[in-house]
Amino acid sequence: MNSEQFDVKLAKDNRINALYEFYGPLLTAKQAAYVSQYYADDLSLGEISENFAVSRQAVYDNLRRTEQTLEDYETKMHLYAKFQARSQILDQLQREIDVDSTVSSRVIPLIKQLEKIDEE
């Protein structure tokens, strides 16, 4: 795997992990377990197939369908996209405060409230 392929795989893995954080509770127990073991725990298809006593092909097929399900949820609900947009705005606010500290005493508590909402 060359550097470019690695970067593409890493970006995909990060996206699936992020979508899983938002939409994982909507998945079946098996879907959630496969995604968690493959993307979060970095187990191979063979290792997961052994854990569930199914074929590697069954794991592969389930993962592909589950990835599509996660993408479908994001297309409909946009939770991850909205989270990213909020994060960018919070970063911009923080940079503005760093430039003009006179507003910091009023703005920083608001930023902290927004960050706390995203953590819940």
PDB file of C-alpha atoms in Angstrom:
ATOM      1  CA  MET A   1       0.000   0.000   0.000  1.00  0.00           C
ATOM      2  CA  ASN A   2       1.516   3.298  -1.054  1.00  0.00           C
ATOM      3  CA  SER A   3       1.214   6.564   0.834  1.00  0.00           C
ATOM      4  CA  GLU A   4      -1.746   7.831  -1.188  1.00  0.00           C
ATOM      5  CA  GLN A   5      -3.688   4.586  -0.719  1.00  0.00           C
ATOM      6  CA  PHE A   6      -2.915   4.676   2.996  1.00  0.00           C
ATOM      7  CA  ASP A   7      -4.233   8.242   3.259  1.00  0.00           C
ATOM      8  CA  VAL A   8      -7.456   7.285   1.459  1.00  0.00           C
ATOM      9  CA  LYS A   9      -7.965   4.266   3.737  1.00  0.00           C
ATOM     10  CA  LEU A  10      -7.239   6.333   6.829  1.00  0.00           C
ATOM     11  CA  ALA A  11      -9.724   9.016   5.755  1.00  0.00           C
ATOM     12  CA  LYS A  12     -12.388   6.380   5.125  1.00  0.00           C
ATOM     13  CA  ASP A  13     -11.697   4.666   8.460  1.00  0.00           C
ATOM     14  CA  ASN A  14     -11.924   8.002  10.283  1.00  0.00           C
ATOM     15  CA  ARG A  15     -15.207   8.857   8.542  1.00  0.00           C
ATOM     16  CA  ILE A  16     -16.784   5.485   9.331  1.00  0.00           C
ATOM     17  CA  ASN A  17     -15.657   5.782  12.961  1.00  0.00           C
ATOM     18  CA  ALA A  18     -17.184   9.272  13.161  1.00  0.00           C
ATOM     19  CA  LEU A  19     -20.448   8.150  11.570  1.00  0.00           C
ATOM     20  CA  TYR A  20     -20.501   5.198  13.959  1.00  0.00           C
ATOM     21  CA  GLU A  21     -20.200   7.603  16.893  1.00  0.00           C
ATOM     22  CA  PHE A  22     -23.317   9.427  15.713  1.00  0.00           C
ATOM     23  CA  TYR A  23     -25.422   6.605  14.328  1.00  0.00           C
ATOM     24  CA  GLY A  24     -24.119   3.483  16.080  1.00  0.00           C
ATOM     25  CA  PRO A  25     -27.188   3.197  18.329  1.00  0.00           C
ATOM     26  CA  LEU A  26     -29.341   2.865  15.202  1.00  0.00           C
ATOM     27  CA  LEU A  27     -27.460  -0.235  14.023  1.00  0.00           C
ATOM     28  CA  THR A  28     -28.262  -3.822  14.916  1.00  0.00           C
ATOM     29  CA  ALA A  29     -26.071  -5.457  17.545  1.00  0.00           C
ATOM     30  CA  LYS A  30     -24.245  -7.485  14.884  1.00  0.00           C
ATOM     31  CA  GLN A  31     -23.672  -4.472  12.649  1.00  0.00           C
ATOM     32  CA  ALA A  32     -22.345  -2.478  15.583  1.00  0.00           C
ATOM     33  CA  ALA A  33     -20.050  -5.307  16.679  1.00  0.00           C
ATOM     34  CA  TYR A  34     -18.587  -5.799  13.193  1.00  0.00           C
ATOM     35  CA  VAL A  35     -17.969  -2.078  12.685  1.00  0.00           C
ATOM     36  CA  SER A  36     -16.501  -1.664  16.139  1.00  0.00           C
ATOM     37  CA  GLN A  37     -14.162  -4.620  15.756  1.00  0.00           C
ATOM     38  CA  TYR A  38     -13.085  -3.735  12.221  1.00  0.00           C
ATOM     39  CA  TYR A  39     -12.733   0.031  12.447  1.00  0.00           C
ATOM     40  CA  ALA A  40     -12.144   0.777  16.131  1.00  0.00           C
ATOM     41  CA  ASP A  41     -10.306  -2.388  17.222  1.00  0.00           C
ATOM     42  CA  ASP A  42      -8.567  -2.868  13.845  1.00  0.00           C
ATOM     43  CA  LEU A  43      -9.342  -6.579  13.646  1.00  0.00           C
ATOM     44  CA  SER A  44      -9.060  -8.307  10.279  1.00  0.00           C
ATOM     45  CA  LEU A  45     -12.001  -9.846   8.444  1.00  0.00           C
ATOM     46  CA  GLY A  46     -10.588 -13.268   9.367  1.00  0.00           C
ATOM     47  CA  GLU A  47     -10.409 -12.422  13.068  1.00  0.00           C
ATOM     48  CA  ILE A  48     -13.969 -11.109  13.081  1.00  0.00           C
ATOM     49  CA  SER A  49     -15.207 -14.152  11.166  1.00  0.00           C
ATOM     50  CA  GLU A  50     -13.620 -16.390  13.813  1.00  0.00           C
ATOM     51  CA  ASN A  51     -15.232 -14.358  16.617  1.00  0.00           C
ATOM     52  CA  PHE A  52     -18.678 -14.821  15.084  1.00  0.00           C
ATOM     53  CA  ALA A  53     -18.204 -18.247  13.474  1.00  0.00           C
ATOM     54  CA  VAL A  54     -19.129 -16.936  10.024  1.00  0.00           C
ATOM     55  CA  SER A  55     -17.252 -16.670   6.747  1.00  0.00           C
ATOM     56  CA  ARG A  56     -14.971 -13.772   5.919  1.00  0.00           C
ATOM     57  CA  GLN A  57     -17.283 -13.012   3.007  1.00  0.00           C
ATOM     58  CA  ALA A  58     -20.225 -12.687   5.411  1.00  0.00           C
ATOM     59  CA  VAL A  59     -18.260 -10.189   7.502  1.00  0.00           C
ATOM     60  CA  TYR A  60     -17.167  -8.267   4.397  1.00  0.00           C
ATOM     61  CA  ASP A  61     -20.725  -8.109   3.024  1.00  0.00           C
ATOM     62  CA  ASN A  62     -22.137  -7.021   6.368  1.00  0.00           C
ATOM     63  CA  LEU A  63     -19.508  -4.292   6.742  1.00  0.00           C
ATOM     64  CA  ARG A  64     -20.193  -2.919   3.246  1.00  0.00           C
ATOM     65  CA  ARG A  65     -23.955  -2.845   3.867  1.00  0.00           C
ATOM     66  CA  THR A  66     -23.423  -1.238   7.267  1.00  0.00           C
ATOM     67  CA  GLU A  67     -21.108   1.420   5.806  1.00  0.00           C
ATOM     68  CA  GLN A  68     -23.826   2.245   3.276  1.00  0.00           C
ATOM     69  CA  THR A  69     -26.410   2.366   6.071  1.00  0.00           C
ATOM     70  CA  LEU A  70     -24.249   4.824   8.019  1.00  0.00           C
ATOM     71  CA  GLU A  71     -23.798   6.974   4.903  1.00  0.00           C
ATOM     72  CA  ASP A  72     -27.577   6.867   4.313  1.00  0.00           C
ATOM     73  CA  TYR A  73     -28.232   8.059   7.866  1.00  0.00           C
ATOM     74  CA  GLU A  74     -25.777  10.923   7.367  1.00  0.00           C
ATOM     75  CA  THR A  75     -27.415  11.858   4.054  1.00  0.00           C
ATOM     76  CA  LYS A  76     -30.768  12.115   5.809  1.00  0.00           C
ATOM     77  CA  MET A  77     -29.786  13.625   9.169  1.00  0.00           C
ATOM     78  CA  HIS A  78     -26.466  15.432   8.566  1.00  0.00           C
ATOM     79  CA  LEU A  79     -25.391  15.093  12.213  1.00  0.00           C
ATOM     80  CA  TYR A  80     -21.716  14.632  11.378  1.00  0.00           C
ATOM     81  CA  ALA A  81     -21.682  17.486   8.857  1.00  0.00           C
ATOM     82  CA  LYS A  82     -23.344  19.804  11.377  1.00  0.00           C
ATOM     83  CA  PHE A  83     -20.853  18.744  14.042  1.00  0.00           C
ATOM     84  CA  GLN A  84     -17.974  19.557  11.687  1.00  0.00           C
ATOM     85  CA  ALA A  85     -19.499  22.954  10.848  1.00  0.00           C
ATOM     86  CA  ARG A  86     -19.952  23.793  14.541  1.00  0.00           C
ATOM     87  CA  SER A  87     -16.364  22.758  15.243  1.00  0.00           C
ATOM     88  CA  GLN A  88     -15.045  25.032  12.497  1.00  0.00           C
ATOM     89  CA  ILE A  89     -17.052  27.975  13.832  1.00  0.00           C
ATOM     90  CA  LEU A  90     -15.819  27.315  17.360  1.00  0.00           C
ATOM     91  CA  ASP A  91     -12.249  27.265  16.057  1.00  0.00           C
ATOM     92  CA  GLN A  92     -12.842  30.582  14.272  1.00  0.00           C
ATOM     93  CA  LEU A  93     -14.274  32.108  17.434  1.00  0.00           C
ATOM     94  CA  GLN A  94     -11.257  30.950  19.393  1.00  0.00           C
ATOM     95  CA  ARG A  95      -8.909  32.540  16.832  1.00  0.00           C
ATOM     96  CA  GLU A  96     -10.876  35.811  17.006  1.00  0.00           C
ATOM     97  CA  ILE A  97     -10.618  35.809  20.780  1.00  0.00           C
ATOM     98  CA  ASP A  98      -6.881  35.258  20.518  1.00  0.00           C
ATOM     99  CA  VAL A  99      -6.672  38.386  18.328  1.00  0.00           C
ATOM    100  CA  ASP A 100      -9.068  40.560  20.370  1.00  0.00           C
ATOM    101  CA  SER A 101      -9.069  39.524  24.010  1.00  0.00           C
ATOM    102  CA  THR A 102     -11.544  42.256  25.031  1.00  0.00           C
ATOM    103  CA  VAL A 103     -14.478  40.015  24.077  1.00  0.00           C
ATOM    104  CA  SER A 104     -13.084  36.889  25.675  1.00  0.00           C
ATOM    105  CA  SER A 105     -14.796  37.273  29.063  1.00  0.00           C
ATOM    106  CA  ARG A 106     -18.202  37.294  27.353  1.00  0.00           C
ATOM    107  CA  VAL A 107     -17.553  34.829  24.543  1.00  0.00           C
ATOM    108  CA  ILE A 108     -15.465  32.095  26.163  1.00  0.00           C
ATOM    109  CA  PRO A 109     -18.290  30.919  28.462  1.00  0.00           C
ATOM    110  CA  LEU A 110     -20.561  30.634  25.416  1.00  0.00           C
ATOM    111  CA  ILE A 111     -17.972  28.607  23.558  1.00  0.00           C
ATOM    112  CA  LYS A 112     -17.640  26.301  26.566  1.00  0.00           C
ATOM    113  CA  GLN A 113     -21.427  25.801  26.582  1.00  0.00           C
ATOM    114  CA  LEU A 114     -21.388  24.854  22.892  1.00  0.00           C
ATOM    115  CA  GLU A 115     -18.513  22.437  23.434  1.00  0.00           C
ATOM    116  CA  LYS A 116     -20.347  20.840  26.351  1.00  0.00           C
ATOM    117  CA  ILE A 117     -23.444  20.275  24.194  1.00  0.00           C
ATOM    118  CA  ASP A 118     -21.348  18.382  21.643  1.00  0.00           C
ATOM    119  CA  GLU A 119     -19.827  16.207  24.364  1.00  0.00           C
ATOM    120  CA  GLU A 120     -23.178  15.041  25.725  1.00  0.00           C
TER     121      GLU A 120
END
